[in-house]
XYZ file of C-alpha atoms in Angstrom:
653
model
C 0.000 0.000 0.000
C 2.802 2.403 0.919
C 4.509 1.329 -2.307
C 1.481 2.474 -4.318
C 1.525 5.800 -2.493
C 5.262 6.259 -3.166
C 4.541 5.607 -6.833
C 2.339 8.717 -6.729
C -1.123 7.117 -6.569
C -3.881 8.261 -4.202
C -4.233 5.141 -2.078
C -6.916 3.888 0.311
C -6.226 1.143 2.851
C -9.406 -0.757 3.738
C -8.976 -2.712 6.976
C -11.541 -4.347 9.310
C -10.216 -2.636 12.429
C -7.933 0.401 12.551
C -6.459 -0.582 15.914
C -5.228 -3.900 14.476
C -2.873 -2.288 11.967
C 0.597 -3.575 12.860
C -0.621 -6.550 14.916
C 1.652 -9.585 14.429
C -0.362 -12.784 14.038
C 2.381 -15.183 15.047
C 5.996 -14.899 16.203
C 7.380 -11.467 17.120
C 10.382 -11.678 14.784
C 11.477 -11.006 11.223
C 14.227 -12.390 9.033
C 16.395 -15.475 9.175
C 18.170 -17.434 6.458
C 16.729 -16.378 3.085
C 13.988 -14.372 4.780
C 16.489 -11.820 6.101
C 17.676 -11.131 2.565
C 14.061 -10.436 1.588
C 13.778 -7.880 4.405
C 16.934 -6.181 3.137
C 15.451 -6.100 -0.382
C 12.245 -4.535 0.953
C 14.351 -1.896 2.696
C 16.311 -1.271 -0.522
C 12.986 -0.410 -2.190
C 12.307 2.115 0.603
C 10.402 -0.104 2.996
C 10.338 0.535 6.746
C 12.726 -1.367 9.061
C 14.422 -1.413 12.469
C 12.272 0.816 14.694
C 10.977 -1.976 16.960
C 13.866 -4.473 16.955
C 14.889 -5.712 20.425
C 17.154 -8.709 19.671
C 19.325 -8.734 16.533
C 21.374 -11.720 15.347
C 22.948 -12.638 12.024
C 22.442 -16.381 11.553
C 24.798 -18.755 9.714
C 27.901 -16.563 10.160
C 30.140 -19.664 10.254
C 29.475 -19.870 6.516
C 29.999 -17.272 3.795
C 28.043 -13.987 3.499
C 25.969 -15.431 0.630
C 23.972 -17.490 3.156
C 23.997 -15.164 6.156
C 20.566 -14.614 7.663
C 19.904 -11.287 9.407
C 17.156 -11.739 12.004
C 15.515 -9.494 14.590
C 12.972 -10.002 17.311
C 10.564 -7.140 17.787
C 8.602 -5.615 20.604
C 4.984 -6.205 19.550
C 3.679 -2.968 21.020
C 6.520 -0.848 19.651
C 6.018 -2.352 16.203
C 2.284 -1.680 16.272
C 2.845 1.873 17.545
C 5.424 2.782 14.886
C 3.549 1.094 12.016
C 0.295 2.875 12.831
C 2.058 6.230 13.195
C 3.864 5.720 9.882
C 0.736 4.812 7.904
C -1.512 7.480 9.404
C 0.949 10.175 8.360
C 1.988 8.600 5.036
C 1.559 10.919 2.015
C -1.178 9.871 -0.465
C -2.656 7.345 2.012
C -6.178 7.304 3.475
C -7.267 4.589 5.920
C -10.856 3.323 5.864
C -12.344 0.943 8.421
C -14.467 -1.733 6.755
C -14.544 -5.270 5.364
C -14.450 -5.966 1.628
C -17.156 -8.441 0.638
C -16.944 -8.394 -3.151
C -14.913 -7.191 -6.094
C -16.710 -5.234 -8.818
C -15.634 -6.021 -12.380
C -16.546 -4.912 -15.878
C -17.067 -7.772 -18.306
C -16.260 -8.138 -22.014
C -13.016 -6.253 -22.525
C -11.536 -9.226 -24.405
C -9.811 -8.149 -27.592
C -8.960 -4.660 -26.384
C -5.138 -4.441 -26.563
C -5.152 -2.198 -23.496
C -6.086 -5.207 -21.371
C -3.244 -7.524 -22.515
C -5.357 -10.664 -22.781
C -7.509 -10.006 -19.699
C -11.220 -10.643 -20.219
C -12.396 -8.215 -17.519
C -11.206 -5.252 -15.500
C -11.693 -4.195 -11.902
C -13.947 -1.188 -11.326
C -14.243 -1.193 -7.545
C -14.810 -3.090 -4.305
C -18.037 -3.514 -2.358
C -17.905 -3.383 1.443
C -20.053 -5.556 3.713
C -21.991 -2.402 4.629
C -23.009 -2.081 0.952
C -20.805 0.878 0.008
C -18.945 0.611 -3.292
C -15.503 2.211 -3.554
C -14.807 2.942 -7.237
C -11.261 2.223 -8.391
C -9.493 0.657 -11.351
C -6.696 -0.871 -9.280
C -7.075 -3.123 -6.219
C -4.515 -5.060 -4.146
C -5.969 -7.876 -2.013
C -3.913 -8.940 1.030
C -6.141 -11.136 3.182
C -3.560 -13.144 5.147
C -5.177 -16.130 6.890
C -8.572 -14.382 7.131
C -9.900 -15.628 3.764
C -12.327 -18.364 4.783
C -10.256 -18.806 7.956
C -11.062 -21.268 10.716
C -9.199 -21.995 13.958
C -8.513 -25.517 15.275
C -7.785 -26.398 18.909
C -8.076 -30.127 19.462
C -11.413 -31.131 17.925
C -12.863 -27.631 18.338
C -13.321 -25.700 15.097
C -14.626 -22.152 14.750
C -14.440 -19.436 12.058
C -11.655 -16.914 12.643
C -8.653 -15.518 10.826
C -6.688 -14.926 14.034
C -7.588 -15.576 17.657
C -10.362 -13.180 18.612
C -10.940 -11.808 15.097
C -13.557 -12.673 12.479
C -12.735 -14.358 9.187
C -14.010 -13.095 5.828
C -16.113 -15.350 3.614
C -17.800 -13.120 1.042
C -14.546 -12.393 -0.733
C -13.801 -16.106 -1.191
C -17.107 -16.555 -2.989
C -16.507 -13.421 -5.045
C -13.082 -14.633 -6.200
C -14.393 -18.112 -6.944
C -17.296 -16.640 -8.940
C -14.764 -14.516 -10.839
C -13.070 -17.707 -12.049
C -10.126 -17.984 -9.667
C -9.061 -21.453 -8.516
C -9.075 -21.583 -4.709
C -7.514 -24.164 -2.420
C -6.928 -24.633 1.314
C -3.687 -24.366 3.306
C -2.946 -24.337 7.013
C -0.483 -22.969 9.525
C -0.205 -22.829 13.291
C 1.081 -20.917 16.287
C 2.396 -22.053 19.704
C 0.885 -21.346 23.125
C 1.765 -18.073 24.858
C 3.465 -18.295 28.248
C 3.661 -16.115 31.362
C 7.360 -15.231 31.707
C 6.988 -14.700 35.476
C 6.392 -18.459 35.853
C 9.462 -19.580 33.847
C 12.695 -20.612 35.599
C 15.173 -18.821 33.315
C 18.042 -19.606 35.700
C 18.313 -23.218 34.517
C 18.091 -22.346 30.809
C 20.648 -21.532 28.121
C 20.792 -17.761 27.536
C 21.113 -16.479 23.968
C 21.938 -12.770 23.843
C 21.805 -10.819 20.612
C 24.844 -9.716 18.615
C 27.001 -6.991 20.114
C 26.883 -4.551 18.533
C 23.579 -5.380 16.824
C 23.459 -4.981 13.040
C 20.395 -3.046 11.830
C 18.401 -4.205 8.814
C 18.097 -0.845 7.094
C 20.792 0.642 4.886
C 19.715 4.016 6.279
C 20.597 3.010 9.863
C 24.092 3.055 11.324
C 22.787 1.647 14.607
C 19.574 0.101 15.917
C 16.820 2.354 17.259
C 16.308 0.451 20.547
C 19.608 0.419 22.428
C 18.567 -2.004 25.214
C 18.326 -5.500 23.767
C 16.377 -8.425 25.224
C 17.792 -11.920 25.836
C 16.274 -15.173 24.571
C 16.589 -18.573 26.233
C 16.806 -22.108 24.891
C 15.295 -25.357 26.147
C 14.117 -28.643 24.567
C 11.189 -31.004 24.339
C 11.705 -34.555 25.609
C 10.292 -38.073 25.380
C 7.628 -37.307 27.997
C 6.393 -34.348 25.907
C 6.408 -36.462 22.742
C 4.383 -39.178 24.491
C 1.674 -36.624 25.334
C 1.541 -35.572 21.677
C 1.199 -39.205 20.511
C -1.552 -39.853 23.035
C -3.556 -36.905 21.690
C -3.097 -37.212 17.939
C -6.623 -38.574 17.598
C -7.917 -35.448 19.331
C -6.551 -32.913 16.825
C -8.416 -32.223 13.593
C -5.596 -29.978 12.323
C -3.098 -32.777 11.593
C -5.195 -34.290 8.796
C -3.180 -34.553 5.577
C -5.942 -33.408 3.205
C -4.798 -29.806 3.778
C -1.075 -29.034 3.596
C 0.823 -27.092 6.244
C 4.308 -25.538 6.199
C 6.809 -28.388 5.745
C 9.775 -26.251 6.845
C 8.120 -24.807 9.933
C 6.176 -27.862 11.114
C 3.968 -28.224 14.162
C 5.210 -30.244 17.125
C 2.753 -32.973 16.101
C 4.389 -33.150 12.667
C 7.878 -33.256 14.189
C 6.939 -36.150 16.483
C 5.349 -38.089 13.595
C 8.034 -37.412 10.981
C 11.170 -37.532 13.145
C 10.521 -40.482 15.415
C 14.257 -41.061 15.924
C 14.692 -37.661 17.616
C 14.355 -37.561 21.383
C 14.197 -33.770 21.626
C 13.463 -30.611 19.626
C 14.779 -27.109 20.311
C 12.517 -24.429 21.809
C 13.536 -20.762 21.854
C 11.783 -18.727 24.523
C 11.385 -15.243 23.036
C 10.102 -12.330 25.158
C 7.439 -10.362 23.270
C 8.540 -6.933 24.504
C 9.684 -4.669 27.321
C 6.249 -3.909 28.801
C 4.799 -7.412 28.809
C 5.454 -10.731 30.556
C 4.289 -12.755 27.544
C 6.863 -15.210 26.155
C 6.652 -16.856 22.726
C 7.969 -20.476 22.711
C 9.317 -20.692 19.168
C 9.379 -24.273 17.865
C 6.316 -25.843 19.485
C 3.355 -24.789 17.372
C 0.632 -27.297 18.288
C -3.097 -27.916 18.073
C -3.783 -30.732 20.544
C -6.425 -29.910 23.205
C -5.566 -27.082 25.597
C -5.328 -29.350 28.668
C -2.844 -31.593 26.839
C -0.774 -28.523 25.936
C -0.583 -27.467 29.595
C 0.395 -30.985 30.614
C 3.105 -31.085 27.924
C 4.602 -27.699 28.827
C 5.198 -28.760 32.447
C 7.420 -31.655 31.296
C 9.937 -29.210 29.778
C 13.024 -27.981 31.622
C 12.433 -24.481 32.991
C 8.671 -24.669 32.374
C 7.729 -27.021 35.219
C 5.566 -24.323 36.852
C 4.661 -22.329 33.768
C 1.282 -20.692 33.315
C -0.183 -20.916 29.799
C -1.839 -17.613 28.842
C -3.265 -18.800 25.494
C -3.221 -22.272 23.909
C -1.536 -22.930 20.601
C -3.873 -23.288 17.646
C -3.992 -24.027 13.941
C -5.496 -21.878 11.197
C -6.872 -23.204 7.927
C -7.624 -20.711 5.156
C -8.318 -20.196 1.457
C -5.657 -19.284 -1.067
C -5.753 -18.508 -4.797
C -3.658 -20.442 -7.330
C -0.850 -17.906 -8.018
C -0.278 -19.257 -11.534
C -3.089 -16.933 -12.564
C -0.863 -13.921 -11.878
C 1.705 -11.977 -13.885
C 5.183 -11.139 -12.591
C 3.738 -7.781 -11.491
C 1.299 -9.802 -9.294
C -1.581 -8.534 -11.419
C -4.251 -11.050 -12.373
C -4.024 -12.354 -15.931
C -7.819 -12.555 -16.130
C -8.895 -9.286 -14.457
C -7.068 -6.104 -15.379
C -6.172 -3.982 -12.359
C -6.572 -6.731 -9.720
C -3.409 -7.567 -7.749
C -2.964 -10.264 -5.075
C -0.248 -10.374 -2.402
C 0.688 -12.426 0.653
C -0.807 -15.633 1.997
C -3.653 -15.401 -0.497
C -0.977 -16.489 -3.026
C 0.037 -19.528 -0.970
C 3.046 -18.203 0.939
C 3.840 -18.363 4.646
C 5.617 -15.770 6.762
C 5.695 -12.020 7.258
C 8.699 -11.541 4.989
C 7.222 -13.263 1.939
C 3.941 -11.381 2.416
C 5.657 -8.000 2.819
C 7.764 -8.581 -0.302
C 4.700 -9.361 -2.396
C 2.886 -6.404 -0.871
C 5.571 -3.921 -1.873
C 5.750 -5.259 -5.464
C 1.955 -5.436 -5.906
C 1.529 -1.996 -4.350
C 4.222 -0.395 -6.501
C 2.843 -1.914 -9.687
C -0.752 -1.004 -8.870
C 0.372 2.571 -8.217
C 2.386 2.724 -11.441
C -0.441 1.174 -13.490
C -2.934 3.710 -12.139
C -0.838 6.445 -13.774
C -0.104 4.599 -17.009
C 3.552 4.080 -16.096
C 5.629 0.970 -16.934
C 5.485 -1.812 -14.347
C 8.467 -2.697 -12.164
C 9.396 -6.379 -12.534
C 12.037 -8.200 -10.518
C 13.509 -11.294 -12.164
C 15.259 -14.254 -10.547
C 18.643 -12.658 -11.222
C 17.569 -9.494 -9.365
C 17.120 -11.179 -6.002
C 15.026 -13.290 -3.675
C 11.802 -11.335 -4.211
C 12.043 -12.057 -7.936
C 12.763 -15.734 -7.245
C 9.746 -16.085 -4.952
C 7.355 -14.418 -7.382
C 8.675 -16.463 -10.294
C 8.301 -19.699 -8.308
C 4.724 -18.803 -7.391
C 3.511 -17.803 -10.859
C 5.243 -20.621 -12.761
C 5.014 -23.579 -10.366
C 2.105 -22.714 -8.080
C 2.025 -24.169 -4.560
C 0.998 -27.460 -2.979
C 2.078 -26.346 0.515
C 2.768 -22.944 2.103
C 5.756 -21.427 0.263
C 8.773 -20.363 2.321
C 11.977 -18.691 1.120
C 15.409 -20.333 1.488
C 18.806 -19.429 0.078
C 18.795 -22.808 -1.717
C 15.962 -21.588 -3.968
C 18.362 -19.116 -5.609
C 20.612 -20.130 -8.472
C 22.338 -16.742 -8.150
C 22.946 -16.554 -4.392
C 26.618 -15.586 -4.832
C 25.454 -12.283 -6.309
C 22.109 -11.946 -4.439
C 23.264 -11.536 -0.859
C 21.838 -9.799 2.197
C 24.698 -7.276 2.183
C 24.159 -5.980 -1.387
C 20.376 -5.686 -1.755
C 20.641 -1.929 -2.250
C 23.199 -2.342 -5.062
C 20.758 -4.678 -6.799
C 17.440 -2.926 -6.212
C 17.621 0.705 -5.086
C 18.512 1.849 -8.617
C 15.497 -0.030 -10.000
C 13.279 1.574 -7.381
C 14.645 5.022 -8.214
C 14.042 4.441 -11.935
C 10.436 3.495 -11.149
C 10.043 6.608 -8.986
C 9.315 4.734 -5.731
C 12.459 5.571 -3.756
C 12.632 8.754 -1.682
C 15.221 11.438 -2.335
C 16.662 10.785 1.139
C 17.306 7.124 0.402
C 18.630 7.843 -3.091
C 21.079 10.427 -1.745
C 22.222 8.041 1.005
C 22.625 5.222 -1.540
C 24.707 7.339 -3.910
C 26.935 8.492 -1.052
C 27.457 4.883 0.063
C 28.288 3.701 -3.473
C 30.691 6.609 -3.966
C 32.501 5.740 -0.724
C 32.748 2.069 -1.713
C 34.014 2.980 -5.191
C 36.676 5.294 -3.752
C 37.890 2.631 -1.312
C 37.933 0.022 -4.086
C 40.011 2.361 -6.246
C 42.462 2.911 -3.389
C 42.895 -0.832 -2.875
C 43.116 -1.551 -6.600
C 45.734 1.154 -7.190
C 47.970 -0.276 -4.460
C 49.926 -2.851 -6.487
C 53.016 -4.632 -5.186
C 55.072 -7.691 -6.199
C 54.920 -10.917 -4.214
C 58.241 -10.408 -2.368
C 57.018 -7.075 -1.002
C 53.725 -8.516 0.254
C 55.519 -11.547 1.713
C 57.933 -9.233 3.470
C 54.950 -7.552 5.102
C 53.726 -10.910 6.412
C 51.104 -11.836 3.797
C 51.154 -15.427 2.543
C 51.015 -14.928 -1.218
C 52.521 -17.236 -3.839
C 56.113 -16.503 -4.830
C 55.575 -15.541 -8.462
C 55.851 -12.521 -10.745
C 52.234 -11.408 -10.367
C 51.592 -7.890 -9.135
C 48.863 -8.079 -6.491
C 46.573 -5.301 -5.359
C 45.206 -4.587 -1.921
C 41.866 -5.871 -3.227
C 43.517 -9.195 -4.171
C 44.869 -9.578 -0.649
C 41.363 -9.279 0.857
C 40.634 -12.674 -0.732
C 43.313 -14.353 1.389
C 42.257 -16.139 4.608
C 42.638 -13.949 7.678
C 43.218 -10.707 5.749
C 40.940 -7.749 6.398
C 40.962 -4.006 5.901
C 41.949 -3.735 9.571
C 45.351 -5.387 9.140
C 45.858 -3.808 5.705
C 45.507 -0.328 7.211
C 49.069 -0.428 8.524
C 50.334 -0.652 4.942
C 47.571 1.345 3.203
C 46.848 4.114 5.758
C 44.101 5.694 3.652
C 41.787 2.796 4.531
C 41.257 4.271 7.998
C 39.405 7.271 6.546
C 36.517 5.060 5.363
C 33.520 3.963 7.436
C 33.401 0.484 8.946
C 30.361 -0.308 6.795
C 32.159 0.628 3.564
C 35.204 -1.431 4.577
C 33.037 -4.476 5.364
C 31.066 -4.229 2.126
C 34.127 -3.763 -0.085
C 35.744 -6.781 1.604
C 32.731 -8.982 0.841
C 32.569 -7.722 -2.755
C 36.282 -8.515 -3.181
C 35.883 -12.048 -1.819
C 32.964 -12.859 -4.114
C 34.163 -11.086 -7.276
C 35.808 -14.196 -8.887
C 32.649 -16.247 -8.319
C 30.349 -13.477 -9.532
C 32.445 -13.118 -12.699
C 31.805 -16.813 -13.412
C 28.116 -16.383 -12.634
C 27.641 -13.416 -14.972
C 27.584 -15.625 -18.081
C 24.804 -17.718 -16.519
C 22.903 -14.528 -15.680
C 23.281 -13.260 -19.259
C 21.953 -16.567 -20.634
C 19.061 -16.391 -18.169
C 18.234 -12.821 -19.172
C 18.209 -13.744 -22.887
C 15.406 -16.201 -22.207
C 13.609 -13.694 -19.967
C 13.738 -11.089 -22.736
C 12.010 -13.426 -25.203
C 8.469 -12.372 -24.334
C 5.435 -14.540 -25.057
C 2.166 -13.066 -26.264
C -0.660 -13.679 -23.782
C -2.792 -14.988 -26.636
C -0.147 -17.338 -28.092
C -1.705 -20.458 -29.685
C 0.306 -23.302 -28.169
C -1.603 -25.738 -30.363
C 0.272 -24.308 -33.359
C 3.697 -25.211 -31.954
C 4.889 -28.526 -33.335
C 6.687 -30.851 -30.925
C 4.837 -29.939 -27.720
C 3.101 -32.790 -25.915
C -0.593 -32.612 -25.072
C 0.314 -32.176 -21.378
C 2.758 -29.366 -22.151
C 0.186 -27.540 -24.266
C -2.357 -27.808 -21.431
C 0.162 -26.533 -18.851
C 1.214 -23.599 -21.032
C -2.400 -22.652 -21.819
C -3.254 -22.691 -18.109
C -0.160 -20.847 -16.833
C 0.247 -18.422 -19.788
C 3.954 -17.679 -19.075
C 5.177 -14.192 -19.899
C 8.558 -15.281 -21.267
C 10.417 -18.312 -22.609
C 12.375 -18.339 -19.353
C 9.189 -18.672 -17.310
C 7.958 -21.437 -19.621
C 11.167 -23.423 -19.045
C 10.559 -23.376 -15.289
C 6.979 -24.684 -15.355
C 6.853 -28.142 -13.784
C 5.899 -30.596 -16.522
C 7.484 -28.657 -19.399
C 10.376 -30.837 -20.587
C 13.716 -29.535 -21.929
C 12.625 -30.787 -25.350
C 9.317 -28.934 -25.118
C 11.076 -25.741 -24.021
C 13.419 -26.058 -27.021
C 10.477 -26.406 -29.438
C 8.910 -23.301 -27.894
C 12.196 -21.386 -28.126
C 12.604 -22.288 -31.813
C 9.030 -21.244 -32.571
C 9.400 -17.894 -30.817
C 12.716 -17.133 -32.499
C 11.260 -18.028 -35.909
C 8.291 -15.732 -35.319
C 10.580 -12.931 -34.131
C 12.648 -13.269 -37.331
C 9.481 -13.078 -39.446
C 8.374 -9.941 -37.618
C 11.812 -8.416 -38.082
C 11.789 -9.135 -41.844
C 8.350 -7.583 -42.264
C 9.484 -4.529 -40.291
C 12.627 -4.119 -42.410
C 10.691 -4.399 -45.670
C 8.079 -1.976 -44.351
C 10.809 0.553 -43.544
C 12.305 0.188 -47.030
C 8.926 0.733 -48.667
C 8.233 3.761 -46.499
C 11.591 5.347 -47.395
C 11.114 4.733 -51.140
C 7.597 6.045 -51.023
C 8.781 9.204 -49.277
C 11.135 9.993 -52.178
C 9.147 8.642 -55.146
C 5.491 9.708 -55.521
C 4.939 7.252 -58.428
C 6.237 4.361 -56.316
C 3.853 5.462 -53.541
C 0.857 5.262 -55.894
C 1.973 1.812 -57.133
C 2.045 0.569 -53.564
C -1.401 1.965 -52.907
C -2.750 0.197 -55.996
C -1.117 -3.049 -54.966
C -2.593 -2.696 -51.483
C -6.093 -2.019 -52.845
C -6.024 -5.036 -55.110
C -4.034 -7.569 -53.083
C -5.848 -7.436 -49.770
C -9.253 -8.754 -50.834
C -11.976 -9.059 -48.196
C -10.316 -8.512 -44.861
C -6.924 -8.394 -46.617
C -3.855 -7.027 -44.925
C -2.485 -3.926 -46.609
C 1.038 -4.513 -45.285
C 1.098 -8.030 -46.755
C -0.204 -6.692 -50.085
C 2.490 -4.040 -50.153
C 5.180 -6.653 -49.571
C 3.790 -8.817 -52.395
C 3.690 -5.804 -54.724
C 7.272 -4.982 -53.899
């Protein structure tokens, strides 16, 4: 929504309850491996970060920066306070309390080139109170509220989040509009009273010191006092209670898929029977509350069984359970009906973002929200859309996965999903995306100025290191273990050696000390990865060639020889926007992709030949009036009923 406003569009946020803006449905934390890179990418596009963080850690630091995972716990109340204040004061944004019951569409726009293959266009939304808000661009972000129901044991009741009503009218409206809906599920653990936990017997896990902020605009975190987390484990006694109550939980049925990579405790006990314990992180929810979130034990067995289980765990023997864990089952829309802009292929102006597209997690939802919002805002003003490809970063990878492969379980981001993770790292999201955001007009002047200053500082430091060139004997004499050969090595080359940093190079290149710690760290990482990125660039260029071969939304796949019946059906259903997308559709074979590529290239060559001949004819006609009249005569006679004048002109020529 804020993305649409930054794009220059007058934007209305329709929400069921104003006071619930900024409420976190599940764990009070953002980021992690893969997910943290997404948060950095959101920030690079001028999203909001850092104001409520109370426990910052970078995960996976024993490995290289390409798989580091920035993570932060937040104070729930601080987050809600800052998010509400930000949105209320945001330029171009109005907030309206209400529930959307229906989308309003105009039928029969098929054939109009303005609608790019869409059969209908959005003209507004209808609220449950009956009011219609007219608009040509709508972004739907329903979370788990779309047809949501909560499960605790065998109890089932409609709700999108504990204590809040679900929405059902919109599900029917989307289904009536032709969207394919399915069901997914997720869960949340019980909430605990921290005053009844024996933290003295538990493993303390403090945050990083100093903490590293998410935002490129921040040199330090906003909240100086950081909270401490604690670790404990489940045990065989806890697992026995789960097994004894499996028949009393409706949520564990396999007809509806849950998040495989963030499973419930029931799923862990069933799937990992050889494990005698599972980690639990006790995460305080803020400074002004005693509520503790036990990360790792989402469960839906009856509430009395949950209380019994908790008291078997070290440190929780006397714990008081404030709220039982529960599961949520909800509707989602098949995301293969969307374009890379997250606009519907069938309804012009309708965008979907978040769990409605089959994802799980705040980070994935926020990333879709910023892309859908930006593109809705740009489209409302007739501006080109902003598309992120797989080679641009994790947001592009997620969207491409969703729209080409669809989902059979809640989608979660990992670094392993990226084929370009050497170049798409958490540390360089601004280098990859802030320029794109600026080009689209969705990045503030403050961020753009800060970005340019940071790049200039990095470039100057890189030049200093590159211009410092010395032979191997000189470097070896200074204590650096380089090979004894005739190669002249730069300061940048030395940063690739184990144990070498800008800190120990400063003694020999004093100018390094004049640069900020952030610039030194970033230049070091860039230097380390440069050889690998150079190798990866050829793969990126090949990828981009396929991405640039666009496919017409009305392409007749039945006319392409060599495609199987299954491949034709998949391509007709998914309607990929490029040859690259078509290659990645599950069920499209390498042979089928090659037939498609040949067909597209052949058609492109035909179009190019016609264009060249047309240009030649136009130039001749401009200089020879007689030739112009001959062409006109040929066009009149050669076209026949419904004839094509361009074709007739070519034949005459």
